[in-house]
mmCIF file of C-alpha atoms in Angstrom:
data_model
loop_
_atom_site.group_PDB
_atom_site.id
_atom_site.type_symbol
_atom_site.label_atom_id
_atom_site.label_comp_id
_atom_site.label_asym_id
_atom_site.label_seq_id
_atom_site.Cartn_x
_atom_site.Cartn_y
_atom_site.Cartn_z
ATOM 1 C CA UNK A 1 -83.538 50.185 72.077
ATOM 2 C CA UNK A 2 -81.193 48.719 74.690
ATOM 3 C CA UNK A 3 -78.448 46.896 72.783
ATOM 4 C CA UNK A 4 -76.392 44.040 74.248
ATOM 5 C CA UNK A 5 -73.985 41.876 72.233
ATOM 6 C CA UNK A 6 -75.431 38.891 70.384
ATOM 7 C CA UNK A 7 -72.580 36.516 69.647
ATOM 8 C CA UNK A 8 -73.006 33.494 67.423
ATOM 9 C CA UNK A 9 -69.891 31.423 66.860
ATOM 10 C CA UNK A 10 -67.100 33.745 65.794
ATOM 11 C CA UNK A 11 -69.349 36.657 64.803
ATOM 12 C CA UNK A 12 -71.318 39.282 66.656
ATOM 13 C CA UNK A 13 -74.614 39.806 64.865
ATOM 14 C CA UNK A 14 -75.325 43.304 66.158
ATOM 15 C CA UNK A 15 -73.488 46.512 66.985
ATOM 16 C CA UNK A 16 -73.799 49.477 69.344
ATOM 17 C CA UNK A 17 -73.882 52.929 67.673
ATOM 18 C CA UNK A 18 -72.598 54.853 70.685
ATOM 19 C CA UNK A 19 -69.896 52.278 71.398
ATOM 20 C CA UNK A 20 -68.743 52.288 67.775
ATOM 21 C CA UNK A 21 -68.587 56.086 67.844
ATOM 22 C CA UNK A 22 -66.477 55.991 71.017
ATOM 23 C CA UNK A 23 -64.145 53.412 69.474
ATOM 24 C CA UNK A 24 -63.661 55.619 66.405
ATOM 25 C CA UNK A 25 -63.065 58.666 68.609
ATOM 26 C CA UNK A 26 -60.385 56.792 70.575
ATOM 27 C CA UNK A 27 -58.552 56.112 67.304
ATOM 28 C CA UNK A 28 -58.913 59.731 66.194
ATOM 29 C CA UNK A 29 -57.557 60.905 69.550
ATOM 30 C CA UNK A 30 -54.550 58.582 69.244
ATOM 31 C CA UNK A 31 -53.667 59.909 65.785
ATOM 32 C CA UNK A 32 -54.014 63.543 66.843
ATOM 33 C CA UNK A 33 -51.808 62.946 69.888
ATOM 34 C CA UNK A 34 -48.989 61.791 67.602
ATOM 35 C CA UNK A 35 -48.810 65.158 65.837
ATOM 36 C CA UNK A 36 -49.043 65.990 62.140
ATOM 37 C CA UNK A 37 -47.888 63.476 59.531
ATOM 38 C CA UNK A 38 -44.919 64.542 57.425
ATOM 39 C CA UNK A 39 -45.285 64.331 53.630
ATOM 40 C CA UNK A 40 -48.934 63.389 54.106
ATOM 41 C CA UNK A 41 -51.175 62.485 51.167
ATOM 42 C CA UNK A 42 -53.767 65.075 50.198
ATOM 43 C CA UNK A 43 -56.545 63.142 48.421
ATOM 44 C CA UNK A 44 -57.106 59.589 49.599
ATOM 45 C CA UNK A 45 -59.331 56.791 48.338
ATOM 46 C CA UNK A 46 -59.885 53.994 50.859
ATOM 47 C CA UNK A 47 -61.458 50.851 49.426
ATOM 48 C CA UNK A 48 -62.781 48.991 52.454
ATOM 49 C CA UNK A 49 -62.961 52.057 54.698
ATOM 50 C CA UNK A 50 -65.394 51.109 57.450
ATOM 51 C CA UNK A 51 -63.603 48.660 59.761
ATOM 52 C CA UNK A 52 -60.178 47.379 60.768
ATOM 53 C CA UNK A 53 -57.064 48.487 58.947
ATOM 54 C CA UNK A 54 -59.032 50.335 56.250
ATOM 55 C CA UNK A 55 -60.822 52.511 58.798
ATOM 56 C CA UNK A 56 -57.545 53.111 60.640
ATOM 57 C CA UNK A 57 -55.977 54.230 57.346
ATOM 58 C CA UNK A 58 -58.780 56.684 56.715
ATOM 59 C CA UNK A 59 -58.495 58.075 60.249
ATOM 60 C CA UNK A 60 -54.702 58.392 59.981
ATOM 61 C CA UNK A 61 -54.835 60.187 56.617
ATOM 62 C CA UNK A 62 -57.631 62.551 57.651
ATOM 63 C CA UNK A 63 -56.829 63.372 61.258
ATOM 64 C CA UNK A 64 -53.052 62.926 61.018
ATOM 65 C CA UNK A 65 -52.523 64.596 57.667
ATOM 66 C CA UNK A 66 -55.634 66.665 57.005
ATOM 67 C CA UNK A 67 -56.349 64.619 53.873
ATOM 68 C CA UNK A 68 -59.598 64.647 51.963
ATOM 69 C CA UNK A 69 -60.907 61.072 52.027
ATOM 70 C CA UNK A 70 -63.364 59.113 49.912
ATOM 71 C CA UNK A 71 -64.437 55.901 51.636
ATOM 72 C CA UNK A 72 -65.884 52.821 49.913
ATOM 73 C CA UNK A 73 -67.647 50.164 52.001
ATOM 74 C CA UNK A 74 -70.572 47.742 52.004
ATOM 75 C CA UNK A 75 -72.531 48.116 55.235
ATOM 76 C CA UNK A 76 -76.053 47.808 56.601
ATOM 77 C CA UNK A 77 -78.067 50.697 57.981
ATOM 78 C CA UNK A 78 -79.930 50.318 61.271
ATOM 79 C CA UNK A 79 -83.714 50.301 61.560
ATOM 80 C CA UNK A 80 -86.125 50.856 64.422
ATOM 81 C CA UNK A 81 -86.042 47.114 65.118
ATOM 82 C CA UNK A 82 -82.534 46.034 64.171
ATOM 83 C CA UNK A 83 -79.068 47.499 64.591
ATOM 84 C CA UNK A 84 -76.917 48.448 61.655
ATOM 85 C CA UNK A 85 -73.507 46.916 61.065
ATOM 86 C CA UNK A 86 -70.487 48.109 63.024
ATOM 87 C CA UNK A 87 -68.963 49.520 59.842
ATOM 88 C CA UNK A 88 -72.045 51.653 59.256
ATOM 89 C CA UNK A 89 -71.817 53.165 62.734
ATOM 90 C CA UNK A 90 -68.030 53.589 62.427
ATOM 91 C CA UNK A 91 -68.485 55.559 59.221
ATOM 92 C CA UNK A 92 -71.278 57.703 60.655
ATOM 93 C CA UNK A 93 -68.943 58.585 63.533
ATOM 94 C CA UNK A 94 -65.959 59.214 61.269
ATOM 95 C CA UNK A 95 -68.021 61.495 59.044
ATOM 96 C CA UNK A 96 -69.392 63.465 61.998
ATOM 97 C CA UNK A 97 -65.874 63.950 63.371
ATOM 98 C CA UNK A 98 -64.552 64.989 59.945
ATOM 99 C CA UNK A 99 -67.384 67.494 59.562
ATOM 100 C CA UNK A 100 -66.669 68.922 63.013
ATOM 101 C CA UNK A 101 -63.065 69.620 61.975
ATOM 102 C CA UNK A 102 -63.899 70.918 58.506
ATOM 103 C CA UNK A 103 -62.321 67.945 56.726
ATOM 104 C CA UNK A 104 -63.676 67.047 53.281
ATOM 105 C CA UNK A 105 -65.046 63.519 53.363
ATOM 106 C CA UNK A 106 -67.536 61.560 51.260
ATOM 107 C CA UNK A 107 -68.810 57.991 51.306
ATOM 108 C CA UNK A 108 -70.015 55.333 48.884
ATOM 109 C CA UNK A 109 -71.905 52.292 50.170
ATOM 110 C CA UNK A 110 -71.956 49.372 47.750
ATOM 111 C CA UNK A 111 -70.086 46.454 46.221
ATOM 112 C CA UNK A 112 -66.510 47.617 45.648
ATOM 113 C CA UNK A 113 -65.977 44.711 43.243
ATOM 114 C CA UNK A 114 -68.575 46.158 40.846
ATOM 115 C CA UNK A 115 -67.924 48.450 37.887
ATOM 116 C CA UNK A 116 -70.766 50.694 39.058
ATOM 117 C CA UNK A 117 -69.083 51.568 42.360
ATOM 118 C CA UNK A 118 -65.751 52.147 40.632
ATOM 119 C CA UNK A 119 -67.476 54.605 38.296
ATOM 120 C CA UNK A 120 -69.186 56.388 41.203
ATOM 121 C CA UNK A 121 -65.811 56.807 42.869
ATOM 122 C CA UNK A 122 -64.253 58.135 39.661
ATOM 123 C CA UNK A 123 -67.102 60.610 39.140
ATOM 124 C CA UNK A 124 -66.709 61.874 42.713
ATOM 125 C CA UNK A 125 -62.935 62.208 42.395
ATOM 126 C CA UNK A 126 -63.287 64.140 39.129
ATOM 127 C CA UNK A 127 -65.914 66.471 40.563
ATOM 128 C CA UNK A 128 -64.374 67.154 43.964
ATOM 129 C CA UNK A 129 -60.746 66.088 44.168
ATOM 130 C CA UNK A 130 -59.305 66.132 40.679
ATOM 131 C CA UNK A 131 -56.863 63.317 41.360
ATOM 132 C CA UNK A 132 -56.002 60.946 44.222
ATOM 133 C CA UNK A 133 -52.466 60.479 45.519
ATOM 134 C CA UNK A 134 -53.067 57.515 47.856
ATOM 135 C CA UNK A 135 -55.263 54.473 47.279
ATOM 136 C CA UNK A 136 -55.612 52.006 50.152
ATOM 137 C CA UNK A 137 -57.045 48.604 49.295
ATOM 138 C CA UNK A 138 -58.351 46.859 52.414
ATOM 139 C CA UNK A 139 -61.230 44.584 51.442
ATOM 140 C CA UNK A 140 -62.174 41.410 53.296
ATOM 141 C CA UNK A 141 -65.046 39.527 51.728
ATOM 142 C CA UNK A 142 -66.129 35.884 51.587
ATOM 143 C CA UNK A 143 -67.317 36.201 47.991
ATOM 144 C CA UNK A 144 -66.888 38.272 44.861
ATOM 145 C CA UNK A 145 -68.867 38.615 41.680
ATOM 146 C CA UNK A 146 -66.635 39.227 38.673
ATOM 147 C CA UNK A 147 -68.175 42.349 37.094
ATOM 148 C CA UNK A 148 -67.140 41.311 33.597
ATOM 149 C CA UNK A 149 -68.564 37.762 33.614
ATOM 150 C CA UNK A 150 -71.240 37.928 36.324
ATOM 151 C CA UNK A 151 -69.822 34.779 37.914
ATOM 152 C CA UNK A 152 -69.688 34.686 41.724
ATOM 153 C CA UNK A 153 -66.733 33.111 43.520
ATOM 154 C CA UNK A 154 -66.492 32.101 47.190
ATOM 155 C CA UNK A 155 -63.280 31.987 49.213
ATOM 156 C CA UNK A 156 -62.299 29.170 51.558
ATOM 157 C CA UNK A 157 -59.857 28.846 54.443
ATOM 158 C CA UNK A 158 -58.189 25.511 53.726
ATOM 159 C CA UNK A 159 -54.657 24.089 53.763
ATOM 160 C CA UNK A 160 -52.997 22.990 50.541
ATOM 161 C CA UNK A 161 -51.846 19.394 50.094
ATOM 162 C CA UNK A 162 -53.019 17.533 53.186
ATOM 163 C CA UNK A 163 -55.697 18.055 55.808
ATOM 164 C CA UNK A 164 -54.396 19.813 58.923
ATOM 165 C CA UNK A 165 -55.242 18.900 62.503
ATOM 166 C CA UNK A 166 -54.156 21.542 64.965
ATOM 167 C CA UNK A 167 -54.799 22.973 68.384
ATOM 168 C CA UNK A 168 -57.591 25.523 68.452
ATOM 169 C CA UNK A 169 -59.285 27.913 70.855
ATOM 170 C CA UNK A 170 -63.010 27.333 70.553
ATOM 171 C CA UNK A 171 -64.302 30.800 71.398
ATOM 172 C CA UNK A 172 -67.932 29.630 71.671
ATOM 173 C CA UNK A 173 -67.109 27.148 74.436
ATOM 174 C CA UNK A 174 -63.958 28.857 75.754
ATOM 175 C CA UNK A 175 -62.120 25.576 75.395
ATOM 176 C CA UNK A 176 -58.875 24.372 73.901
ATOM 177 C CA UNK A 177 -59.640 21.604 71.452
ATOM 178 C CA UNK A 178 -58.432 20.258 68.138
ATOM 179 C CA UNK A 179 -59.713 21.219 64.749
ATOM 180 C CA UNK A 180 -59.226 19.399 61.471
ATOM 181 C CA UNK A 181 -59.428 21.397 58.277
ATOM 182 C CA UNK A 182 -59.739 19.439 55.052
ATOM 183 C CA UNK A 183 -57.318 20.085 52.215
ATOM 184 C CA UNK A 184 -58.296 22.462 49.435
ATOM 185 C CA UNK A 185 -59.168 21.401 45.925
ATOM 186 C CA UNK A 186 -57.736 23.296 42.967
ATOM 187 C CA UNK A 187 -61.132 24.994 42.579
ATOM 188 C CA UNK A 188 -60.940 26.139 46.216
ATOM 189 C CA UNK A 189 -57.527 27.668 45.553
ATOM 190 C CA UNK A 190 -58.552 29.331 42.287
ATOM 191 C CA UNK A 191 -61.780 30.721 43.742
ATOM 192 C CA UNK A 192 -60.022 32.132 46.816
ATOM 193 C CA UNK A 193 -57.497 33.877 44.571
ATOM 194 C CA UNK A 194 -60.412 35.370 42.609
ATOM 195 C CA UNK A 195 -61.967 36.758 45.803
ATOM 196 C CA UNK A 196 -58.962 37.727 47.912
ATOM 197 C CA UNK A 197 -56.156 38.089 45.397
ATOM 198 C CA UNK A 198 -54.982 41.161 43.536
ATOM 199 C CA UNK A 199 -57.296 41.168 40.518
ATOM 200 C CA UNK A 200 -59.803 43.680 41.868
ATOM 201 C CA UNK A 201 -57.074 45.946 43.272
ATOM 202 C CA UNK A 202 -55.536 45.942 39.789
ATOM 203 C CA UNK A 203 -58.943 46.678 38.221
ATOM 204 C CA UNK A 204 -59.406 49.657 40.540
ATOM 205 C CA UNK A 205 -56.022 51.124 39.613
ATOM 206 C CA UNK A 206 -56.619 50.476 35.903
ATOM 207 C CA UNK A 207 -60.012 52.207 36.095
ATOM 208 C CA UNK A 208 -58.556 55.199 37.940
ATOM 209 C CA UNK A 209 -55.668 55.438 35.474
ATOM 210 C CA UNK A 210 -57.980 55.235 32.446
ATOM 211 C CA UNK A 211 -60.107 58.025 33.926
ATOM 212 C CA UNK A 212 -56.985 60.156 34.464
ATOM 213 C CA UNK A 213 -57.597 60.588 38.190
ATOM 214 C CA UNK A 214 -54.295 59.169 39.482
ATOM 215 C CA UNK A 215 -51.847 61.849 40.603
ATOM 216 C CA UNK A 216 -48.209 61.779 39.554
ATOM 217 C CA UNK A 217 -46.137 59.904 42.159
ATOM 218 C CA UNK A 218 -49.274 58.352 43.669
ATOM 219 C CA UNK A 219 -48.941 55.506 46.140
ATOM 220 C CA UNK A 220 -51.165 52.484 46.609
ATOM 221 C CA UNK A 221 -51.042 49.703 49.165
ATOM 222 C CA UNK A 222 -52.928 46.512 49.809
ATOM 223 C CA UNK A 223 -52.666 44.891 53.223
ATOM 224 C CA UNK A 224 -51.617 41.371 54.080
ATOM 225 C CA UNK A 225 -50.694 39.173 56.995
ATOM 226 C CA UNK A 226 -47.645 36.948 56.625
ATOM 227 C CA UNK A 227 -47.080 34.807 59.681
ATOM 228 C CA UNK A 228 -44.475 32.208 60.546
ATOM 229 C CA UNK A 229 -44.532 28.475 61.265
ATOM 230 C CA UNK A 230 -47.470 28.449 63.693
ATOM 231 C CA UNK A 231 -49.970 30.021 61.330
ATOM 232 C CA UNK A 232 -48.393 28.680 58.153
ATOM 233 C CA UNK A 233 -50.556 25.526 57.688
ATOM 234 C CA UNK A 234 -53.861 27.428 57.581
ATOM 235 C CA UNK A 235 -52.638 30.866 56.603
ATOM 236 C CA UNK A 236 -49.444 30.844 54.586
ATOM 237 C CA UNK A 237 -49.391 27.445 52.878
ATOM 238 C CA UNK A 238 -53.116 27.568 52.312
ATOM 239 C CA UNK A 239 -55.781 29.036 50.061
ATOM 240 C CA UNK A 240 -55.587 32.440 51.712
ATOM 241 C CA UNK A 241 -51.795 32.404 51.359
ATOM 242 C CA UNK A 242 -52.106 31.787 47.621
ATOM 243 C CA UNK A 243 -54.488 34.736 47.362
ATOM 244 C CA UNK A 244 -52.014 36.914 49.233
ATOM 245 C CA UNK A 245 -49.261 35.796 46.836
ATOM 246 C CA UNK A 246 -51.458 37.043 44.011
ATOM 247 C CA UNK A 247 -51.276 40.494 45.593
ATOM 248 C CA UNK A 248 -47.532 40.367 44.874
ATOM 249 C CA UNK A 249 -48.293 39.630 41.214
ATOM 250 C CA UNK A 250 -50.686 42.592 41.151
ATOM 251 C CA UNK A 251 -48.058 44.874 42.715
ATOM 252 C CA UNK A 252 -45.691 44.215 39.826
ATOM 253 C CA UNK A 253 -48.475 44.694 37.271
ATOM 254 C CA UNK A 254 -49.611 47.986 38.842
ATOM 255 C CA UNK A 255 -46.062 49.373 38.922
ATOM 256 C CA UNK A 256 -45.591 48.419 35.280
ATOM 257 C CA UNK A 257 -48.886 49.925 34.124
ATOM 258 C CA UNK A 258 -48.352 53.221 35.969
ATOM 259 C CA UNK A 259 -44.687 53.799 35.102
ATOM 260 C CA UNK A 260 -45.512 57.039 33.306
ATOM 261 C CA UNK A 261 -47.004 58.401 36.534
ATOM 262 C CA UNK A 262 -44.088 57.146 38.635
ATOM 263 C CA UNK A 263 -46.626 55.286 40.763
ATOM 264 C CA UNK A 264 -45.631 53.244 43.799
ATOM 265 C CA UNK A 265 -47.461 50.015 44.691
ATOM 266 C CA UNK A 266 -46.871 48.018 47.842
ATOM 267 C CA UNK A 267 -48.211 45.117 49.792
ATOM 268 C CA UNK A 268 -47.907 46.019 53.478
ATOM 269 C CA UNK A 269 -47.397 43.196 55.955
ATOM 270 C CA UNK A 270 -49.209 44.006 59.197
ATOM 271 C CA UNK A 271 -49.638 42.496 62.651
ATOM 272 C CA UNK A 272 -52.129 39.797 63.474
ATOM 273 C CA UNK A 273 -54.919 41.758 65.165
ATOM 274 C CA UNK A 274 -58.494 41.044 66.116
ATOM 275 C CA UNK A 275 -60.737 41.895 63.182
ATOM 276 C CA UNK A 276 -64.024 40.560 61.911
ATOM 277 C CA UNK A 277 -61.966 38.737 59.286
ATOM 278 C CA UNK A 278 -59.274 37.207 61.524
ATOM 279 C CA UNK A 279 -61.754 35.922 64.114
ATOM 280 C CA UNK A 280 -63.173 33.611 61.430
ATOM 281 C CA UNK A 281 -59.846 31.923 60.689
ATOM 282 C CA UNK A 282 -59.109 28.667 62.563
ATOM 283 C CA UNK A 283 -56.107 28.901 64.936
ATOM 284 C CA UNK A 284 -55.997 32.719 64.856
ATOM 285 C CA UNK A 285 -57.921 33.311 68.127
ATOM 286 C CA UNK A 286 -55.413 31.139 70.021
ATOM 287 C CA UNK A 287 -52.415 32.544 68.180
ATOM 288 C CA UNK A 288 -53.504 36.159 68.736
ATOM 289 C CA UNK A 289 -54.306 35.505 72.418
ATOM 290 C CA UNK A 290 -50.762 34.164 72.897
ATOM 291 C CA UNK A 291 -49.278 36.994 70.826
ATOM 292 C CA UNK A 292 -51.057 39.590 72.969
ATOM 293 C CA UNK A 293 -49.668 37.973 76.132
ATOM 294 C CA UNK A 294 -46.089 38.127 74.845
ATOM 295 C CA UNK A 295 -46.188 41.579 73.258
ATOM 296 C CA UNK A 296 -47.998 43.210 76.162
ATOM 297 C CA UNK A 297 -45.361 41.757 78.509
ATOM 298 C CA UNK A 298 -42.666 43.286 76.282
ATOM 299 C CA UNK A 299 -44.477 46.618 75.938
ATOM 300 C CA UNK A 300 -44.551 46.218 72.142
ATOM 301 C CA UNK A 301 -48.271 45.559 71.659
ATOM 302 C CA UNK A 302 -49.880 47.596 68.892
ATOM 303 C CA UNK A 303 -53.532 47.660 67.951
ATOM 304 C CA UNK A 304 -54.923 48.443 64.537
ATOM 305 C CA UNK A 305 -54.548 52.223 64.719
ATOM 306 C CA UNK A 306 -51.018 52.055 66.160
ATOM 307 C CA UNK A 307 -49.935 49.692 63.359
ATOM 308 C CA UNK A 308 -51.355 51.868 60.605
ATOM 309 C CA UNK A 309 -50.048 55.132 62.015
ATOM 310 C CA UNK A 310 -46.597 53.545 62.233
ATOM 311 C CA UNK A 311 -46.931 52.221 58.667
ATOM 312 C CA UNK A 312 -47.658 55.738 57.397
ATOM 313 C CA UNK A 313 -44.889 57.437 59.374
ATOM 314 C CA UNK A 314 -42.166 54.781 59.089
ATOM 315 C CA UNK A 315 -42.724 53.239 55.674
ATOM 316 C CA UNK A 316 -45.385 54.651 53.331
ATOM 317 C CA UNK A 317 -44.247 58.225 53.969
ATOM 318 C CA UNK A 318 -41.076 57.564 55.944
ATOM 319 C CA UNK A 319 -37.550 58.318 54.817
ATOM 320 C CA UNK A 320 -36.272 54.752 55.232
ATOM 321 C CA UNK A 321 -39.070 52.224 54.711
ATOM 322 C CA UNK A 322 -38.565 48.736 56.106
ATOM 323 C CA UNK A 323 -38.997 45.798 53.704
ATOM 324 C CA UNK A 324 -39.183 42.065 54.347
ATOM 325 C CA UNK A 325 -37.501 39.422 52.173
ATOM 326 C CA UNK A 326 -40.542 39.322 49.895
ATOM 327 C CA UNK A 327 -40.403 43.053 49.173
ATOM 328 C CA UNK A 328 -43.420 43.925 51.326
ATOM 329 C CA UNK A 329 -43.504 46.966 53.577
ATOM 330 C CA UNK A 330 -42.640 45.194 56.830
ATOM 331 C CA UNK A 331 -44.683 46.611 59.681
ATOM 332 C CA UNK A 332 -45.116 43.439 61.760
ATOM 333 C CA UNK A 333 -41.391 43.013 62.368
ATOM 334 C CA UNK A 334 -41.879 43.030 66.147
ATOM 335 C CA UNK A 335 -44.393 40.178 65.976
ATOM 336 C CA UNK A 336 -42.142 38.018 63.798
ATOM 337 C CA UNK A 337 -38.963 38.297 65.888
ATOM 338 C CA UNK A 338 -37.609 34.819 66.614
ATOM 339 C CA UNK A 339 -37.789 35.282 70.387
ATOM 340 C CA UNK A 340 -41.432 36.418 70.252
ATOM 341 C CA UNK A 341 -42.386 33.488 68.022
ATOM 342 C CA UNK A 342 -40.546 31.019 70.278
ATOM 343 C CA UNK A 343 -42.427 32.252 73.348
ATOM 344 C CA UNK A 344 -45.740 32.016 71.498
ATOM 345 C CA UNK A 345 -44.822 28.440 70.503
ATOM 346 C CA UNK A 346 -44.138 27.562 74.155
ATOM 347 C CA UNK A 347 -47.548 28.901 75.173
ATOM 348 C CA UNK A 348 -49.179 27.104 72.248
ATOM 349 C CA UNK A 349 -47.645 23.752 73.177
ATOM 350 C CA UNK A 350 -48.609 23.895 76.852
ATOM 351 C CA UNK A 351 -51.952 25.750 77.046
ATOM 352 C CA UNK A 352 -55.031 23.807 78.121
ATOM 353 C CA UNK A 353 -58.617 24.827 78.791
ATOM 354 C CA UNK A 354 -57.714 25.195 82.475
ATOM 355 C CA UNK A 355 -54.770 27.512 81.766
ATOM 356 C CA UNK A 356 -56.210 29.766 79.043
ATOM 357 C CA UNK A 357 -56.304 32.841 81.287
ATOM 358 C CA UNK A 358 -52.969 32.112 82.944
ATOM 359 C CA UNK A 359 -50.940 31.517 79.783
ATOM 360 C CA UNK A 360 -52.713 33.648 77.174
ATOM 361 C CA UNK A 361 -54.416 37.019 77.007
ATOM 362 C CA UNK A 362 -57.724 35.584 75.855
ATOM 363 C CA UNK A 363 -59.477 38.202 78.003
ATOM 364 C CA UNK A 364 -57.717 40.901 75.970
ATOM 365 C CA UNK A 365 -58.576 39.102 72.734
ATOM 366 C CA UNK A 366 -62.246 38.841 73.671
ATOM 367 C CA UNK A 367 -62.373 42.486 74.761
ATOM 368 C CA UNK A 368 -60.904 43.579 71.425
ATOM 369 C CA UNK A 369 -63.459 41.401 69.632
ATOM 370 C CA UNK A 370 -66.323 43.077 71.508
ATOM 371 C CA UNK A 371 -64.899 46.527 70.801
ATOM 372 C CA UNK A 372 -65.093 45.856 67.047
ATOM 373 C CA UNK A 373 -68.871 46.002 67.456
ATOM 374 C CA UNK A 374 -68.971 48.876 69.933
ATOM 375 C CA UNK A 375 -69.241 46.768 73.088
ATOM 376 C CA UNK A 376 -67.000 46.563 76.148
ATOM 377 C CA UNK A 377 -66.076 50.255 76.103
ATOM 378 C CA UNK A 378 -65.797 51.734 79.589
ATOM 379 C CA UNK A 379 -67.297 55.125 78.782
ATOM 380 C CA UNK A 380 -70.556 53.666 77.394
ATOM 381 C CA UNK A 381 -73.629 52.858 79.502
ATOM 382 C CA UNK A 382 -75.034 49.744 77.858
ATOM 383 C CA UNK A 383 -78.274 49.919 79.835
ATOM 384 C CA UNK A 384 -79.225 53.189 78.140
ATOM 385 C CA UNK A 385 -81.854 53.269 75.427
ATOM 386 C CA UNK A 386 -80.180 54.249 72.126
ATOM 387 C CA UNK A 387 -81.344 54.969 68.600
ATOM 388 C CA UNK A 388 -80.182 52.276 66.165
ATOM 389 C CA UNK A 389 -80.653 54.660 63.245
ATOM 390 C CA UNK A 390 -77.506 56.708 62.614
ATOM 391 C CA UNK A 391 -77.457 58.593 59.306
ATOM 392 C CA UNK A 392 -74.171 58.943 57.429
ATOM 393 C CA UNK A 393 -73.690 62.443 56.049
ATOM 394 C CA UNK A 394 -72.131 63.012 52.631
ATOM 395 C CA UNK A 395 -73.261 59.657 51.253
ATOM 396 C CA UNK A 396 -73.184 59.500 47.468
ATOM 397 C CA UNK A 397 -76.311 57.917 46.013
#
C-alpha cells in the first residue's frame, strides 16, 4: 500500500515501515560514528525498547558496545489493510540490523506490567544470557493493570492545587491559544503514581533479583524529565511530577534491596524531546519548539540518540557522572541553563499565531514528530507501494 501520514490531534495513527527503518538506521549510524563505548554493558534488558529513549538505549548498547539486548515492548503488527505501529517497525529494523552484524538480540511483545512478561524475560535471560548487567526502564503508558490485584489505573496530566490556564500551541490548528487544565483530585494523583511511578520498575528488579539473574555491580536507570518554571505547572507540580518523584523513592528501595550485589540505581534526567508521550502533554509542543530554536542557534541541540549516547558515555559509564541537586544523573544540563531558559521565556511571552515560524522552530518540531512514525525522511519515496507486514525475527512467543 501507499502510506501517507494520518494525523489526528496530537497522534499519528499510522506508520511507514521503510521510513521507520531509515530512522533506526540513522540512529545506528550515529552511534557507530562515535566509536566504541568504554566499560560497556554486556547483557542488557530494555523495558520499553521500541521507541524514544528506550530504543535509543538499545541501539547505543548494541551498536556502541556490542551488547546482547533483550527488548520488551507492546506494539501492533501490520496487516494487509492496516499499518503496524511505529514501534513494531522500529524493532523489526533494529533486529534486522543486529542480525546483519551478528549481535545477539531477542524480543518480547506484551504488557511489561504483567507478571507473565516478567517471567518470559527471566526465562530468556536464564537460557541465553545468564545474568543482565544493565536494565533500562523506559515505559510510557496511559494505563496499568496491577498484576497482583487485577485493578487497572489510568494516568492523567493535571496540575495540583488549582486549575492552570496557560499559553499553548494547538498543533491541529497551528495556532497559539490558551488552554485550561483542571486541577487533579487525590485519586488522579494516586492513579498517575500507580501508572507512571516507580512501583513496576521496583517489581522488575525484585523479580530479576529473586530469579538470580542480576549481575554483580549491575546498573539500572529509569528516565525522567525535570523542567523549570515554564513547564512546572503541568509537568513538575502536577500529577506526572508526583509520579516522577515516586521514581526517586524506588531508586532508594532498589539500592537497598540489591546491596549484596552492589547494584546501582539511577533516575536519569533527560532533555525535552519530541516523543509520542511528550506530544500529548499540554504546553510541551510550544516549549519544545522554542527550546529547539534556542539550542539550534547555540549549536547545542541534541535529539534522542545524542542524549542517550552522551548519558552512557558521560554518566552511566563515565568516570565523572554529573548529578543534579536531586541526585539524578543530569543529562539535560544544557537545556536548563538559566540563559537558555530566559530566552525560551522571552519567546513564550511574545509568540503569536502569526510569529510561530519566526520565533520558534515549530517546523523542526513537526518534522521530528513525523519522523517518529517514519514520515518526513528525505531518503524515502512516499509514493512507492510498500508492504505493511514486517516480521520481527527472534520474537519470543
